[in-house]
PDB file of C-alpha atoms in Angstrom:
ATOM      1  CA  MET A 160     -94.678-101.436 -34.642  1.00  0.00           C
ATOM      2  CA  THR A 161     -93.438-103.376 -31.653  1.00  0.00           C
ATOM      3  CA  HIS A 162     -95.088-103.392 -28.248  1.00  0.00           C
ATOM      4  CA  GLN A 163     -92.147-101.476 -26.741  1.00  0.00           C
ATOM      5  CA  SER A 164     -92.014 -98.738 -29.396  1.00  0.00           C
ATOM      6  CA  PHE A 165     -95.773 -98.222 -29.160  1.00  0.00           C
ATOM      7  CA  PHE A 166     -95.429 -96.903 -25.595  1.00  0.00           C
ATOM      8  CA  LYS A 167     -92.234 -94.911 -26.057  1.00  0.00           C
ATOM      9  CA  PHE A 168     -92.767 -91.159 -26.115  1.00  0.00           C
ATOM     10  CA  LYS A 169     -91.029 -89.100 -28.767  1.00  0.00           C
ATOM     11  CA  ARG A 170     -88.419 -86.837 -27.220  1.00  0.00           C
ATOM     12  CA  ILE A 171     -88.836 -83.165 -28.021  1.00  0.00           C
ATOM     13  CA  VAL A 172     -85.438 -81.485 -28.190  1.00  0.00           C
ATOM     14  CA  ASP A 173     -85.235 -77.771 -27.444  1.00  0.00           C
ATOM     15  CA  ASN A 174     -82.354 -76.744 -29.713  1.00  0.00           C
ATOM     16  CA  ASP A 175     -82.177 -73.221 -28.231  1.00  0.00           C
ATOM     17  CA  LEU A 176     -81.806 -74.658 -24.725  1.00  0.00           C
ATOM     18  CA  THR A 177     -79.166 -77.127 -25.924  1.00  0.00           C
ATOM     19  CA  ARG A 178     -77.155 -74.297 -27.521  1.00  0.00           C
ATOM     20  CA  ARG A 179     -77.453 -72.131 -24.381  1.00  0.00           C
ATOM     21  CA  PHE A 180     -76.191 -74.958 -22.162  1.00  0.00           C
ATOM     22  CA  ALA A 181     -73.268 -75.642 -24.523  1.00  0.00           C
ATOM     23  CA  LYS A 182     -72.074 -72.060 -23.947  1.00  0.00           C
ATOM     24  CA  MET A 183     -72.408 -72.168 -20.143  1.00  0.00           C
ATOM     25  CA  PRO A 184     -69.522 -72.970 -17.839  1.00  0.00           C
ATOM     26  CA  CYS A 185     -69.591 -76.204 -15.882  1.00  0.00           C
ATOM     27  CA  ALA A 186     -71.717 -75.823 -12.722  1.00  0.00           C
ATOM     28  CA  VAL A 187     -68.786 -77.055 -10.630  1.00  0.00           C
ATOM     29  CA  GLY A 188     -66.896 -74.121 -12.012  1.00  0.00           C
ATOM     30  CA  TYR A 189     -63.229 -74.872 -12.293  1.00  0.00           C
ATOM     31  CA  VAL A 190     -63.013 -77.244 -15.268  1.00  0.00           C
ATOM     32  CA  THR A 191     -64.239 -74.620 -17.711  1.00  0.00           C
ATOM     33  CA  HIS A 192     -61.698 -75.620 -20.358  1.00  0.00           C
ATOM     34  CA  MET A 193     -63.650 -78.832 -21.003  1.00  0.00           C
ATOM     35  CA  ARG A 194     -66.140 -78.295 -23.773  1.00  0.00           C
ATOM     36  CA  PRO A 195     -68.795 -78.918 -24.666  1.00  0.00           C
ATOM     37  CA  VAL A 196     -70.847 -78.529 -21.534  1.00  0.00           C
ATOM     38  CA  ALA A 197     -74.126 -80.421 -21.599  1.00  0.00           C
ATOM     39  CA  GLY A 198     -77.260 -80.345 -19.509  1.00  0.00           C
ATOM     40  CA  HIS A 199     -77.334 -83.126 -16.915  1.00  0.00           C
ATOM     41  CA  HIS A 200     -80.879 -84.368 -16.311  1.00  0.00           C
ATOM     42  CA  ILE A 201     -81.500 -84.260 -12.569  1.00  0.00           C
ATOM     43  CA  LYS A 202     -84.601 -86.404 -12.912  1.00  0.00           C
ATOM     44  CA  THR A 203     -83.837 -88.795 -15.760  1.00  0.00           C
ATOM     45  CA  ARG A 204     -85.966 -88.806 -18.881  1.00  0.00           C
ATOM     46  CA  GLY A 205     -86.813 -92.430 -18.134  1.00  0.00           C
ATOM     47  CA  ALA A 206     -88.231 -91.349 -14.774  1.00  0.00           C
ATOM     48  CA  GLY A 207     -90.308 -88.624 -16.430  1.00  0.00           C
ATOM     49  CA  GLY A 208     -87.825 -85.754 -16.246  1.00  0.00           C
ATOM     50  CA  GLY A 209     -88.047 -83.327 -19.104  1.00  0.00           C
ATOM     51  CA  ASP A 210     -85.612 -81.438 -21.273  1.00  0.00           C
ATOM     52  CA  VAL A 211     -86.420 -78.212 -19.422  1.00  0.00           C
ATOM     53  CA  GLU A 212     -84.065 -75.798 -17.716  1.00  0.00           C
ATOM     54  CA  GLU A 213     -85.513 -76.548 -14.266  1.00  0.00           C
ATOM     55  CA  ASN A 214     -84.444 -80.201 -14.666  1.00  0.00           C
ATOM     56  CA  LEU A 215     -80.951 -79.550 -16.046  1.00  0.00           C
ATOM     57  CA  ILE A 216     -77.629 -78.359 -14.711  1.00  0.00           C
ATOM     58  CA  PRO A 217     -74.648 -77.578 -16.958  1.00  0.00           C
ATOM     59  CA  LEU A 218     -71.781 -80.047 -16.499  1.00  0.00           C
ATOM     60  CA  CYS A 219     -68.589 -80.708 -18.429  1.00  0.00           C
ATOM     61  CA  ALA A 220     -68.002 -84.296 -19.553  1.00  0.00           C
ATOM     62  CA  ALA A 221     -65.793 -85.097 -16.532  1.00  0.00           C
ATOM     63  CA  HIS A 222     -68.330 -83.916 -13.952  1.00  0.00           C
ATOM     64  CA  HIS A 223     -71.228 -85.410 -15.919  1.00  0.00           C
ATOM     65  CA  SER A 224     -69.570 -88.826 -15.680  1.00  0.00           C
ATOM     66  CA  GLU A 225     -68.805 -88.228 -12.018  1.00  0.00           C
ATOM     67  CA  ILE A 226     -72.366 -87.382 -10.981  1.00  0.00           C
ATOM     68  CA  HIS A 227     -73.602 -90.585 -12.629  1.00  0.00           C
ATOM     69  CA  ALA A 228     -70.920 -92.654 -10.892  1.00  0.00           C
ATOM     70  CA  MET A 229     -71.280 -90.999  -7.459  1.00  0.00           C
ATOM     71  CA  GLY A 230     -74.953 -90.143  -7.285  1.00  0.00           C
ATOM     72  CA  ILE A 231     -76.394 -86.744  -6.396  1.00  0.00           C
ATOM     73  CA  ARG A 232     -75.821 -86.943  -2.626  1.00  0.00           C
ATOM     74  CA  GLU A 233     -72.094 -87.757  -2.835  1.00  0.00           C
ATOM     75  CA  PHE A 234     -71.579 -85.325  -5.733  1.00  0.00           C
ATOM     76  CA  LEU A 235     -73.087 -82.500  -3.664  1.00  0.00           C
ATOM     77  CA  ALA A 236     -70.943 -83.417  -0.665  1.00  0.00           C
ATOM     78  CA  SER A 237     -67.801 -83.346  -2.813  1.00  0.00           C
ATOM     79  CA  TYR A 238     -68.512 -80.065  -4.617  1.00  0.00           C
ATOM     80  CA  TRP A 239     -70.810 -78.214  -2.181  1.00  0.00           C
ATOM     81  CA  MET A 240     -68.852 -74.941  -2.120  1.00  0.00           C
ATOM     82  CA  ARG A 241     -68.227 -74.868  -5.871  1.00  0.00           C
ATOM     83  CA  ILE A 242     -71.819 -75.290  -7.060  1.00  0.00           C
ATOM     84  CA  SER A 243     -74.080 -72.246  -7.135  1.00  0.00           C
ATOM     85  CA  GLN A 244     -76.989 -72.102  -4.715  1.00  0.00           C
ATOM     86  CA  LYS A 245     -79.436 -72.306  -7.632  1.00  0.00           C
ATOM     87  CA  ASN A 246     -77.913 -75.554  -8.921  1.00  0.00           C
ATOM     88  CA  ARG A 247     -77.547 -76.979  -5.382  1.00  0.00           C
ATOM     89  CA  GLU A 248     -81.253 -76.364  -4.773  1.00  0.00           C
ATOM     90  CA  LYS A 249     -82.157 -78.083  -8.052  1.00  0.00           C
ATOM     91  CA  LEU A 250     -80.111 -81.152  -7.069  1.00  0.00           C
ATOM     92  CA  GLU A 251     -81.301 -81.200  -3.445  1.00  0.00           C
ATOM     93  CA  ALA A 252     -84.926 -81.202  -4.589  1.00  0.00           C
ATOM     94  CA  HIS A 253     -84.338 -84.689  -6.039  1.00  0.00           C
ATOM     95  CA  LEU A 254     -82.730 -86.320  -3.004  1.00  0.00           C
TER      96      LEU A 254
END
């Protein structure tokens, strides 16, 4: 066992949550034809964010790439009116 792997925590995947997110529409709303939708981690796993619904928002692949490229603040500014209040509040909590 290496030094690095000794301290790495095993990720627990919630398969039910993953399946539920795959069936949800994209949180931005209008690119619903893009499947699958995946849960975007608001607080990254590396920063201690978990695979829990409170830390995830459903995004299609295009918007998932965009939020990583833009950052949360710019993403919210671009899509403010299209994102539900619930998902906006989740993202704003991590600014």
